[in-house]
Coordinates of C-alpha atoms in Angstrom, one line a residue:
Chain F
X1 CA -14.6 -45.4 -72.5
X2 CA -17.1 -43.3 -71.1
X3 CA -16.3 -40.7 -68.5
X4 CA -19.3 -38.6 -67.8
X5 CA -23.3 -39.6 -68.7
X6 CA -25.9 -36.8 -68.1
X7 CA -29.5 -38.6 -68.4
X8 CA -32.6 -36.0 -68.3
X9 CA -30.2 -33.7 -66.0
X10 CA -31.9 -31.1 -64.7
X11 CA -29.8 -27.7 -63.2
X12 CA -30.4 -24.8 -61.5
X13 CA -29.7 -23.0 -57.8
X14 CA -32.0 -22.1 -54.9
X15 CA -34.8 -23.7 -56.7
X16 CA -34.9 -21.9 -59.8
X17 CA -34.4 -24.8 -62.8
X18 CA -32.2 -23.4 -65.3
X19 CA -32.2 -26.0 -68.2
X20 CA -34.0 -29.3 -68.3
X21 CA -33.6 -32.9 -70.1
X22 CA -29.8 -32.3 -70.6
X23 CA -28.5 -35.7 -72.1
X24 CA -25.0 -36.4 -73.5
X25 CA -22.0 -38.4 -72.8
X26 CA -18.6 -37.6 -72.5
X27 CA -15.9 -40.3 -73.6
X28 CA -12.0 -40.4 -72.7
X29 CA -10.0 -38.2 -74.9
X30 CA -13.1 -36.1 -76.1
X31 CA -13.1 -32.1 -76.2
X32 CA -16.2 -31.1 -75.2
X33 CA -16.9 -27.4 -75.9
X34 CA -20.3 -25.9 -74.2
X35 CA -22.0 -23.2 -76.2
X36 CA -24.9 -20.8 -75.0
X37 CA -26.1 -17.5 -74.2
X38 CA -24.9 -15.4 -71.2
X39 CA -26.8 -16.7 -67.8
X40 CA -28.4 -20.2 -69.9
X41 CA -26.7 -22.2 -67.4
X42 CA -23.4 -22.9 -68.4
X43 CA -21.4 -22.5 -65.1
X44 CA -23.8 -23.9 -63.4
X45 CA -23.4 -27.1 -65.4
X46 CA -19.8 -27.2 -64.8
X47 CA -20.6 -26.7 -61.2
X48 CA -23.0 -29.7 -61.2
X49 CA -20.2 -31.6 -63.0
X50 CA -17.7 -30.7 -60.4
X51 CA -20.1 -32.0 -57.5
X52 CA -20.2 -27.7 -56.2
X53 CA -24.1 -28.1 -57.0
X54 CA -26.9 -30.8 -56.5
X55 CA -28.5 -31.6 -60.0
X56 CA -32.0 -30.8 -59.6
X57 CA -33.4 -34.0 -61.2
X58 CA -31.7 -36.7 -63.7
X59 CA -28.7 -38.2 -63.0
X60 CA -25.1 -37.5 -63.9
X61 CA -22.3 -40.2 -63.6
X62 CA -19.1 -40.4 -64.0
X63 CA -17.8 -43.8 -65.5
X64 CA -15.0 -45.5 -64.8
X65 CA -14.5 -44.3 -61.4
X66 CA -13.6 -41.1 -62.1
X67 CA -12.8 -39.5 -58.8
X68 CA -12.7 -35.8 -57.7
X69 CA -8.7 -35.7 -57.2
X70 CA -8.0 -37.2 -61.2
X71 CA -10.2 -33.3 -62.1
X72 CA -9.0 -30.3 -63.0
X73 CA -10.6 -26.9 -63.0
X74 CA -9.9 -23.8 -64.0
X75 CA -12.9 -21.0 -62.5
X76 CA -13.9 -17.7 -63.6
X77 CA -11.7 -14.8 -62.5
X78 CA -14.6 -13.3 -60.8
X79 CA -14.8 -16.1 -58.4
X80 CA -11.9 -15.8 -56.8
X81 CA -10.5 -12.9 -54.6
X82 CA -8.4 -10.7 -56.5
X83 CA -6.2 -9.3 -53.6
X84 CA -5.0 -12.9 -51.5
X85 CA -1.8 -12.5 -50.6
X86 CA 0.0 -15.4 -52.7
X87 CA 2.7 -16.5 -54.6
X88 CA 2.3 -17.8 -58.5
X89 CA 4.2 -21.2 -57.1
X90 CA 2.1 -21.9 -53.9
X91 CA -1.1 -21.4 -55.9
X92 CA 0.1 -23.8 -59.2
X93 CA 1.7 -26.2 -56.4
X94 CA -1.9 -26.1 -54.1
X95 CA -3.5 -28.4 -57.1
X96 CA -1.7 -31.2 -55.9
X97 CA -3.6 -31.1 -52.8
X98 CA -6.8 -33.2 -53.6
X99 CA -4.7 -36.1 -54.1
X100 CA -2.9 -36.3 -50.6
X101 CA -5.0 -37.0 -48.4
X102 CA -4.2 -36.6 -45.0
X103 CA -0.4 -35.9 -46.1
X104 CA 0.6 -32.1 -44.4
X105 CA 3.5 -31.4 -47.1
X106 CA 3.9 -31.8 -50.9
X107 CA 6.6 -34.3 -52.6
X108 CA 9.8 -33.9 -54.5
X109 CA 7.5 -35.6 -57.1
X110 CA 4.8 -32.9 -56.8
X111 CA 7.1 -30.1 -56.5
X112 CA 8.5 -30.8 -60.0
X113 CA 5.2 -31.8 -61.5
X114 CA 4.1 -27.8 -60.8
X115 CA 7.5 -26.8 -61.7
X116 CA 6.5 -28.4 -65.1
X117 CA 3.6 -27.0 -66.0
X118 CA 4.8 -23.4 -65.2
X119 CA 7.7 -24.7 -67.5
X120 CA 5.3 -25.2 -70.1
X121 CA 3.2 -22.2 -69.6
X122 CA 6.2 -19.9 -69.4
X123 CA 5.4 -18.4 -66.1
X124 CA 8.4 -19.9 -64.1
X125 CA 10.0 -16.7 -64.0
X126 CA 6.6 -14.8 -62.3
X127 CA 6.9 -17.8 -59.8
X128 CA 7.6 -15.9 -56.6
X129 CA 5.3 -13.2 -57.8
X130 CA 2.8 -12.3 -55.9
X131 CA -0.6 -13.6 -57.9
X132 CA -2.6 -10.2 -56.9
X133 CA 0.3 -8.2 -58.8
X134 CA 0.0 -10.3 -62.4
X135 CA -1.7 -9.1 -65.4
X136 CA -4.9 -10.6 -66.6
X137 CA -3.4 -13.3 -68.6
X138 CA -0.9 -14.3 -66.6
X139 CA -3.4 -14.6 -63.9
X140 CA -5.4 -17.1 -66.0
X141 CA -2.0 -19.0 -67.3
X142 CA -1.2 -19.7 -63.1
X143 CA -4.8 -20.7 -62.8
X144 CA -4.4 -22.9 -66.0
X145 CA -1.1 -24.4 -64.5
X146 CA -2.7 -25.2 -61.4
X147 CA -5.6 -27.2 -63.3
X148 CA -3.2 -28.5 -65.0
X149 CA -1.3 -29.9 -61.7
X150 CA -4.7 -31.3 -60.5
X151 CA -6.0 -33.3 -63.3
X152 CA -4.6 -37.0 -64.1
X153 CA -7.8 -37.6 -66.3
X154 CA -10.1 -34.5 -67.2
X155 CA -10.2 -30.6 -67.3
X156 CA -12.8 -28.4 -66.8
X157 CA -12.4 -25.0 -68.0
X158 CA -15.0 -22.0 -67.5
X159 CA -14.3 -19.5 -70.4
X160 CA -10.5 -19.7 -69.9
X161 CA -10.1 -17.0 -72.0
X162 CA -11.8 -14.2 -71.0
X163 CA -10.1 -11.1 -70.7
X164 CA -7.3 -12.6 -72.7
X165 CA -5.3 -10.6 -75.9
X166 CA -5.6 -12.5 -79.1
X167 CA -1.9 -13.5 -79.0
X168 CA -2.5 -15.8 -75.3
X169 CA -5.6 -16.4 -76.6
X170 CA -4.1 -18.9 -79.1
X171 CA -1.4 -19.6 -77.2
X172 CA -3.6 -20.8 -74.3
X173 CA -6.2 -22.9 -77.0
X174 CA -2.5 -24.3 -77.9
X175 CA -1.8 -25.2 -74.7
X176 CA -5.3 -27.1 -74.0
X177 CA -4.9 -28.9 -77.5
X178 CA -1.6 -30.3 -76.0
X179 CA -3.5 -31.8 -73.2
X180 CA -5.9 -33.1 -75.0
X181 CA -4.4 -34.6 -77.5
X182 CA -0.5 -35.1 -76.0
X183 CA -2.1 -36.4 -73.0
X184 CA -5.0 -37.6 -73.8
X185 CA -7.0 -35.7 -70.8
X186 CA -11.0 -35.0 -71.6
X187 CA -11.6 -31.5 -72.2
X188 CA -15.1 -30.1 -71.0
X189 CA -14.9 -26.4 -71.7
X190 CA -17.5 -23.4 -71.2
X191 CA -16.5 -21.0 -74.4
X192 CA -18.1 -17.9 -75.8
X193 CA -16.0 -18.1 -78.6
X194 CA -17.5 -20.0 -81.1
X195 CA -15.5 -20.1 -83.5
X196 CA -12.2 -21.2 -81.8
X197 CA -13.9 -23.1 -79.6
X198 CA -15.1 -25.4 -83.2
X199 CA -11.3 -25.6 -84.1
X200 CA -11.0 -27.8 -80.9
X201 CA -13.7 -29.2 -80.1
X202 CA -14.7 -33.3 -80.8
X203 CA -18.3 -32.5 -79.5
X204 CA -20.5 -29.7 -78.8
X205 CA -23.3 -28.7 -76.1
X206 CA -25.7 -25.7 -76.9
X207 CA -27.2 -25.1 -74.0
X208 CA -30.2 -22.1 -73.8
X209 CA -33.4 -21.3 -75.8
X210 CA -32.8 -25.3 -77.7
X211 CA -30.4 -27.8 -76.6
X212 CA -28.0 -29.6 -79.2
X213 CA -25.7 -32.6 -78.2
X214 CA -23.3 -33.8 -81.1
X215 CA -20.3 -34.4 -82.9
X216 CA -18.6 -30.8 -84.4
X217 CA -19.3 -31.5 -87.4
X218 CA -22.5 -32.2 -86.6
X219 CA -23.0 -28.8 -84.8
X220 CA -21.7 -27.2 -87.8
X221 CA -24.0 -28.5 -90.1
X222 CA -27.0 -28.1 -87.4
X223 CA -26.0 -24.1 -87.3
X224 CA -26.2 -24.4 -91.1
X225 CA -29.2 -25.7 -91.7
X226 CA -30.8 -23.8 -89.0
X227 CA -29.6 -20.6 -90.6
X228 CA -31.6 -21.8 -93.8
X229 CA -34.7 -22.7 -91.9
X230 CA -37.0 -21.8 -89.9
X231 CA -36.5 -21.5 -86.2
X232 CA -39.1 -23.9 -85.5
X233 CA -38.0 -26.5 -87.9
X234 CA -34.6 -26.3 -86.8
X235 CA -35.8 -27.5 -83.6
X236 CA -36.3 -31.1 -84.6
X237 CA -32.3 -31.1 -86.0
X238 CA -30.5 -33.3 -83.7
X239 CA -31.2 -32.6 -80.4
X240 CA -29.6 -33.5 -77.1
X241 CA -29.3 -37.0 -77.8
Chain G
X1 CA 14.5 -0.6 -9.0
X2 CA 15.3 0.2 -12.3
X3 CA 13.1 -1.2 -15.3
X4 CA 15.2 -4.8 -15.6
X5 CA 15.1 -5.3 -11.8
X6 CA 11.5 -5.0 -11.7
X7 CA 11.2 -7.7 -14.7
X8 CA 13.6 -9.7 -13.2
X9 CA 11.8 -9.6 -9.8
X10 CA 8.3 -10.1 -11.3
X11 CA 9.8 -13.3 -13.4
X12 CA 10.7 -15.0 -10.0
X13 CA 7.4 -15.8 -9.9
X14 CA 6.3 -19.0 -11.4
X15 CA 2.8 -17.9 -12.4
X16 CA 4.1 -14.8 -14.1
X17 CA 6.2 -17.4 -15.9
X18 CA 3.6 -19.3 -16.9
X19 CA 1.2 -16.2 -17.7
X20 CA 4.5 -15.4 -20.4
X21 CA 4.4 -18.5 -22.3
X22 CA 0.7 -18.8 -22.2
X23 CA 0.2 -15.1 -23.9
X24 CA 2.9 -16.1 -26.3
X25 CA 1.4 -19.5 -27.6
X26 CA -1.8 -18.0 -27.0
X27 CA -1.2 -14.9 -29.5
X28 CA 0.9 -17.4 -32.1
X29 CA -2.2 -19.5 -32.1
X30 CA -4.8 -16.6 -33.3
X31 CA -2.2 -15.1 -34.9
X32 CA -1.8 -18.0 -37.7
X33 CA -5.3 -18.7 -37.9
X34 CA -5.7 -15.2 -38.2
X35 CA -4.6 -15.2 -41.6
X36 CA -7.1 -17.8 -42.9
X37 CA -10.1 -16.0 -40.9
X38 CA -9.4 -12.6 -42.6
X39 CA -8.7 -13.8 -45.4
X40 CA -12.4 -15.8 -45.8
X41 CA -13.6 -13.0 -44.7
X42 CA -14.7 -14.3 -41.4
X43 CA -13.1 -11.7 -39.5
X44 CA -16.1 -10.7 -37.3
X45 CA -16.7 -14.6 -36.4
X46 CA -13.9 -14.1 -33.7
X47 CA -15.8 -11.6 -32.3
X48 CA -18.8 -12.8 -32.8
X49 CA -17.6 -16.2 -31.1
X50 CA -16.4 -14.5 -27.8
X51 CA -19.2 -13.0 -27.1
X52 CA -21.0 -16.5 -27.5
X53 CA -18.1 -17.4 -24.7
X54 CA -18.7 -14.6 -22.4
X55 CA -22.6 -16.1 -22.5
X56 CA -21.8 -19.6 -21.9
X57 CA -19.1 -18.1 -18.9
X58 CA -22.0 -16.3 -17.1
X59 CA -24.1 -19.8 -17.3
X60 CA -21.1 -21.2 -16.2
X61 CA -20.7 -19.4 -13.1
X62 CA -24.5 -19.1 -12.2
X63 CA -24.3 -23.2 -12.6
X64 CA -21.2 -23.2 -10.1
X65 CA -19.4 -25.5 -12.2
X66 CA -15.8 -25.8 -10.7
X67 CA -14.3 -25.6 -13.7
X68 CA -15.8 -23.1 -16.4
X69 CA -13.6 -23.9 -19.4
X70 CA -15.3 -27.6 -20.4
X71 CA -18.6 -26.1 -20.8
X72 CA -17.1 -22.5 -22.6
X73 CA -15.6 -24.5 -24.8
X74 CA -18.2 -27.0 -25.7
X75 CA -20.9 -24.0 -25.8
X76 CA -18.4 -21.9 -27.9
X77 CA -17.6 -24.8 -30.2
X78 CA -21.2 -25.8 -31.3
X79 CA -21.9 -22.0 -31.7
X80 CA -19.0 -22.0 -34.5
X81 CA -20.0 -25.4 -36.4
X82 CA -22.9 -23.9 -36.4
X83 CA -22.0 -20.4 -38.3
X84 CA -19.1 -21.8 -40.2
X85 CA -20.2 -25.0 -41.0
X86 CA -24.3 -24.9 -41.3
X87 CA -24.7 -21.2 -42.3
X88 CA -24.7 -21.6 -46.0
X89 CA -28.4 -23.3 -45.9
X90 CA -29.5 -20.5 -43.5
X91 CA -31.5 -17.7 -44.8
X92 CA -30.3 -15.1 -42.7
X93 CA -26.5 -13.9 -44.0
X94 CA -23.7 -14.7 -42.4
X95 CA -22.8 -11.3 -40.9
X96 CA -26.1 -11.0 -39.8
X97 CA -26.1 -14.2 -38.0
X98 CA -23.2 -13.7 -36.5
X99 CA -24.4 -10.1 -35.3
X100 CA -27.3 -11.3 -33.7
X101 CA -25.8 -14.6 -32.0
X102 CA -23.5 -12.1 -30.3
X103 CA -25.5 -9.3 -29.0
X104 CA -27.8 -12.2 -28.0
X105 CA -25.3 -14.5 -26.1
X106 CA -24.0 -10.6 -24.2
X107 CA -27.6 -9.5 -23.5
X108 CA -28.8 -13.1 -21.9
X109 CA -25.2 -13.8 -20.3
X110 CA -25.6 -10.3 -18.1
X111 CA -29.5 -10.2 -17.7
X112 CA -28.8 -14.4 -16.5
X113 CA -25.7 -13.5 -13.8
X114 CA -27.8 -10.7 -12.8
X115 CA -30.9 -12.5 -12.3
X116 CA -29.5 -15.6 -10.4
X117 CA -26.8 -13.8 -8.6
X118 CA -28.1 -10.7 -7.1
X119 CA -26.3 -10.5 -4.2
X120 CA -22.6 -10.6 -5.3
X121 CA -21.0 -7.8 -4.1
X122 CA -18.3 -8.7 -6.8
X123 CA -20.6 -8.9 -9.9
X124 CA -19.6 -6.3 -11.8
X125 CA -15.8 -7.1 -11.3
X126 CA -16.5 -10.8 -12.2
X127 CA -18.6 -9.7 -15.5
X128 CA -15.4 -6.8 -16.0
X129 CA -12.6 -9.1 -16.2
X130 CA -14.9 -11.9 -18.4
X131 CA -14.9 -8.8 -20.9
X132 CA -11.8 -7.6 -20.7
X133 CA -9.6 -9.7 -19.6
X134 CA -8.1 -10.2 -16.0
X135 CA -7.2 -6.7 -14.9
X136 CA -3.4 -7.5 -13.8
X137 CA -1.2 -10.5 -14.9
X138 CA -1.1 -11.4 -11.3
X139 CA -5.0 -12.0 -11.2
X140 CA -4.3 -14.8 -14.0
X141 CA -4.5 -18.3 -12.5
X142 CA -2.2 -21.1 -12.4
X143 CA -3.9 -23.8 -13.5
X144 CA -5.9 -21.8 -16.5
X145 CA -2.6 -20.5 -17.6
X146 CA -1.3 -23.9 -17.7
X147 CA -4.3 -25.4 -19.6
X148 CA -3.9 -22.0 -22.3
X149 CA -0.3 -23.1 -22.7
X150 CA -0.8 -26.8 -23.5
X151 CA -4.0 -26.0 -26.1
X152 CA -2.6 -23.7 -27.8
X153 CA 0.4 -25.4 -28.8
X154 CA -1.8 -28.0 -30.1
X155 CA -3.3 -25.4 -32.2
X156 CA 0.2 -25.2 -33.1
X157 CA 0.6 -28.3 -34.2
X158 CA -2.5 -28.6 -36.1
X159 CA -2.4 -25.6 -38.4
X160 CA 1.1 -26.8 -39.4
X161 CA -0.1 -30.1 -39.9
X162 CA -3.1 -28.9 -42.3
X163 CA -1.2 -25.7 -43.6
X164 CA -1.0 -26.5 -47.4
X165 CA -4.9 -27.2 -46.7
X166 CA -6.1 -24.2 -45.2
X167 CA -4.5 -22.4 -48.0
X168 CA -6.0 -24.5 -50.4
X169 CA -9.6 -23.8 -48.7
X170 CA -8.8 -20.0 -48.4
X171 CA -7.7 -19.3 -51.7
X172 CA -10.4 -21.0 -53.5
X173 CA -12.7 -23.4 -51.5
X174 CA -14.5 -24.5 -55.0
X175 CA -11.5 -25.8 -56.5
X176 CA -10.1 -27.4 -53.5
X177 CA -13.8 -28.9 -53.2
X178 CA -13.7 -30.3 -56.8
X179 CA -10.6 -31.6 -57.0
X180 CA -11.2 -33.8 -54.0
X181 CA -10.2 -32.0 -51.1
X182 CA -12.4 -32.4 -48.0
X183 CA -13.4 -28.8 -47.7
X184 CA -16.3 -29.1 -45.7
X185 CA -14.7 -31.3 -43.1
X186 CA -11.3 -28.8 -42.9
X187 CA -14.0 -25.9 -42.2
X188 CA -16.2 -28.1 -39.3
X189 CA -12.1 -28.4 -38.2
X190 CA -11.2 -25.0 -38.8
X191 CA -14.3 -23.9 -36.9
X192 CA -13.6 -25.8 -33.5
X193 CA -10.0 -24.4 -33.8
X194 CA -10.9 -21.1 -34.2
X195 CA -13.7 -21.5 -30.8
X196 CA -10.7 -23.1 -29.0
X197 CA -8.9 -20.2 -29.4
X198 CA -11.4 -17.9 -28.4
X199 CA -11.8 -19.7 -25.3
X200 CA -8.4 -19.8 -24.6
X201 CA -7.9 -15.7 -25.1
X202 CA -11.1 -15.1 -22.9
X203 CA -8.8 -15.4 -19.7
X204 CA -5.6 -13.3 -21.5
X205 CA -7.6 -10.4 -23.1
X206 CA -11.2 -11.1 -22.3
X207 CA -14.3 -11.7 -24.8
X208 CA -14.5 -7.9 -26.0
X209 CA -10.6 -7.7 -26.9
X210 CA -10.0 -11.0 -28.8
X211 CA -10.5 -10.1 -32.5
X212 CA -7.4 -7.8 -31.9
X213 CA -5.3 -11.5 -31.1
X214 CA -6.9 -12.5 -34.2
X215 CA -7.3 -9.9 -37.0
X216 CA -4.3 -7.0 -36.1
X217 CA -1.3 -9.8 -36.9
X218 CA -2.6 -11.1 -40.2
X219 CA -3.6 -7.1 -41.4
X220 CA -0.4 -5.7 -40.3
X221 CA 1.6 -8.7 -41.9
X222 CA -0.3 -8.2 -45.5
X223 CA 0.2 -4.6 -45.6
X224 CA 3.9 -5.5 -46.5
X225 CA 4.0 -8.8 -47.1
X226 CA 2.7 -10.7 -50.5
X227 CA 2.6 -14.6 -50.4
X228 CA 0.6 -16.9 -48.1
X229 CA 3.6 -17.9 -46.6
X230 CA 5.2 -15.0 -45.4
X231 CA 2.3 -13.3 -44.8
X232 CA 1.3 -15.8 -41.9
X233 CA 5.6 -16.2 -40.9
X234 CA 4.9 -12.3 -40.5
X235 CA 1.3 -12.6 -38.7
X236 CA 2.7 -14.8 -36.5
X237 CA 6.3 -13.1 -35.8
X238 CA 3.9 -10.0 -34.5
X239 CA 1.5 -11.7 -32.5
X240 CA 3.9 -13.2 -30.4
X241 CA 6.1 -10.0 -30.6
X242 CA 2.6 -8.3 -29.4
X243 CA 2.2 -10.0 -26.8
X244 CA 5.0 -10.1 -25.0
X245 CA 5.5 -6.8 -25.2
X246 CA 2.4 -6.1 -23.9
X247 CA 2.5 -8.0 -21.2
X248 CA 6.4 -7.1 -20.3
X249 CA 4.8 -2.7 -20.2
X250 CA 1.9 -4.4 -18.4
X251 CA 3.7 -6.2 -15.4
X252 CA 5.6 -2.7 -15.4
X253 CA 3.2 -0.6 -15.8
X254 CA 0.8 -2.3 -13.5
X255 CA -1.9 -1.5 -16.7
X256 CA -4.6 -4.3 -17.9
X257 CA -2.9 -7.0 -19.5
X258 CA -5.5 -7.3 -22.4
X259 CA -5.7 -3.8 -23.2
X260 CA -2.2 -3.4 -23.3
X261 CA -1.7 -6.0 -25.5
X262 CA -4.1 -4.7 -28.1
X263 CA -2.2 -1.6 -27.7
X264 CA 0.6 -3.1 -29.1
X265 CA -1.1 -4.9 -31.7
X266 CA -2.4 -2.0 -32.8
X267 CA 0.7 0.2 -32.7
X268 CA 2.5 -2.6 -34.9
X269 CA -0.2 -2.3 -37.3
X270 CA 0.2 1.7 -37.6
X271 CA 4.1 0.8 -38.5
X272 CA 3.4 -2.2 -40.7
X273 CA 1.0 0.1 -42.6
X274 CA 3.6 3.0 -42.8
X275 CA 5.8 0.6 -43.8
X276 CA 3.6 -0.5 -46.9
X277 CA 2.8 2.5 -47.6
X278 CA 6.6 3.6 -48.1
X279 CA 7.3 0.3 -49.7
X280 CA 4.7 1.5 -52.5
X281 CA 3.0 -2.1 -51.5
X282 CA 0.5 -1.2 -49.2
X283 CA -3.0 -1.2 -50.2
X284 CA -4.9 1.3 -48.5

């Protein structure tokens, strides 16, 4: 079932075009990890994906009716204000919000949905913590939780583990595995981890200097053979298809 | 008379009952949406706003309309949309915009009032209290009073209503946005609330002193307090605490009823940050 279709999608902001002629598809249950350079684009994308940013030309659909309220997303730290005066539950809880509509107050049901996902993050003890006062991972496990809340169907995730000791690190890739695969929600996730970002994956997008759309193990043998080669060669491998 | 007599005579009026409530729903009101302005970072819009008000005022008055407030309001409400709503496409920065929209709306409201009414003897008293409020609570009138009261419980209302939404677009207006949440229609909303308010202050404080109504509850409440919650139960607590206070040492006193009240504001803020500061929670 497909969930997201980029055709020829162009992306930039204030006018500037970032990357061109982005194709790929994004079925249910896939793990999409999105690989390139620092400032090729990559947040940008996820920002056209989320409907933050126009595209610049192409389209982009979501299948299936997909709507805004069944996503998930988890931002860079350094988009959000560091010192907001809020507690761990009121920011996992405010995830619920896209779905109600007009409704002022949360649920029983959507009180113990958050409680869950702190559950299974471990951060129910920091819950009347103020957020400002966390550490850097536990920061990013509240943001994760909140995602988490929000999505029914997919999860988008810009580097989600930046800044992050080796130990969460893993933990959190855990985590995101359990989604995927427990819960069958769509990953799309912006990584600069290569490596760990293969052990997840289903598919890969390098976006920068050439674009690549493909299965992992197609990736793997693309970064293979492109080793071997040269550059130029490489570039006929198997590209954004 | 001793202090309580004096109170107690003073409250025997109805209109100094009315003035009461009014300041009190009045400073709730800015208090709670103080918390989401500051917090945006949209502090100076309040300001900003109320000079826009004391521009539209002096068009009012020169136009003789017998009522002021319809037109202040409308004026003051397209001039937020505007800033809040349109300013991300415009070139010029937000703070900038806003600068120049109010020293704009000040300079054209006086050189306007002075142009067209030359021969009021009371001009500069008129143009005095528009800026700082009315300069006793016995110059407030009845049926202003009356129509601050009833607005700004419907501001009330609203922000409880939409609470769990304004957090949601103050903490992180790009999630909210992707996961569905109307952000740019609870920010058109959020900017006609805010220009009610400012309206509404203009007759308490007047256009120079109603940031204070705004801004000083929401700072003072987040030098000690830490989630969204508390911090606007706090904000709130003191604006209304503010207030009455300030108008309680005003009707004693005899002192302007704005200024006084900022006074107080400002006074609660020295102790909240004190406070913080001992608590080892402030961040200064």
């Amino acid at each position: 079932m497909i969930e997201l279709e980029a055709q020829d999608l162009g992306i930039g902001y204030a006018g500037k075009r970032l990357v061109e002629k982005l194709n790929f598809t994004v079925h249910s249950g896939d793990y999409l990890c999105i690989l390139g350079e620092n400032g090729s684009g990559k947040t940008t994308l996820m920002k056209t994906i989320l409907g933050l940013k126009a595209p610049i030309c192409g389209s982009l659909e979501f299948g299936e009716g997909l709507k805004a309220s069944e996503i998930g997303y988890l931002p860079q730290q350094a988009d959000l204000q560091r010192d907001f005066p809020a507690s761990v539950e009121e920011v996992v809880r405010s995830g619920c919000l896209g779905r109600m509509k007009l409704r002022p107050f949360y649920s029983r049901a959507e009180k113990a949905l958050a409680d869950e996902r702190m559950k299974e993050l471990g951060i129910t003890a920091l819950r009347r913590r103020c957020y400002r006062d966390l550490s850097g991972g536990q920061q990013q496990r509240v943001l994760l939780a909140r995602a988490m809340v929000a999505t029914t169907r997919m999860l988008l995730l810009d580097e989600p583990v930046t800044g992050l000791d080796p130990e969460v690190t893993k933990e959190l890739y855990r985590d995101i595995e359990m989604l995927n695969k427990d819960q069958g929600i769509t990953v799309i996730t912006i990584s600069h981890d290569v490596e760990e970002a293969l052990k997840y994956a289903t598919h890969v997008l390098y976006i920068g200097g050439r674009l690549f759309f493909g299965a992992r193990d197609e990736y793997l043998r693309h970064i293979g053979g492109e080793a071997a080669r040269e550059p130029e060669n490489a570039a006929e491998g198997g590209h954004a298809e | 008379m001793n202090l309580f007599e004096t109170i107690a005579y003073y409250f025997t009026f109805p209109f100094v009952r009315y003035a009461m409530i009014a300041g009190v729903f009045i400073a709730l009101s800015a208090s709670l949406l103080g918390v989401t302005l500051v917090l945006k970072r949209f502090s100076f819009i309040g300001d900003g706003l109320s000079h826009v008000a004391f521009g539209a005022m002096c068009i009012a008055s020169i136009l003789k309309f017998t009522n002021n407030i319809p037109f202040v309001l409308l004026i003051t409400i397209l001039t937020a949309v505007l800033i809040l709503w349109g300013g991300k496409k415009v070139r010029i920065k937000g703070d900038a915009m806003i600068a120049m929209i109010s020293v704009a709306s000040l300079a054209i409201g006086y050189l306007l009032i002075n142009l067209f009414k030359p021969n009021n003897p009371n001009l500069s008293a008129d143009v005095c209290s528009t800026l700082f409020g009315s300069t006793s609570i016995l110059t407030l009138s009845v049926g202003d009073v009356i129509l601050c009261g009833v607005l700004s419980g419907v501001v009330v209302l609203v922000f409880i209503f939409f609470y769990h939404k304004l957090f949601a677009i103050t903490f992180d207006e790009n999630f909210a946005q992707a996961t569905g949440t109307k952000v740019r229609l609870y920010n058109l909303f959020l900017a006609i609330i805010i220009a009610v308010i400012i309206v509404l202050a203009m007759n308490l404080v007047g256009s120079l002193l109603i940031s204070a109504l705004i801004v000083f509850p929401a700072l003072s409440a987040m030098r000690v307090f830490k989630t969204f919650k508390s911090v606007t139960v706090c904000s709130a607590a003191l604006g209304v605490f503010s207030a009455a206070s300030g108008i309680l040492v005003s009707i004693v006193a005899g002192t302007p009823v704005g200024s006084t009240i900022v006074v107080a504001n400002l006074l609660v803020f020295f102790l909240f940050m004190i406070v913080g500061l001992f608590a080892g929670r402030g961040r200064a």
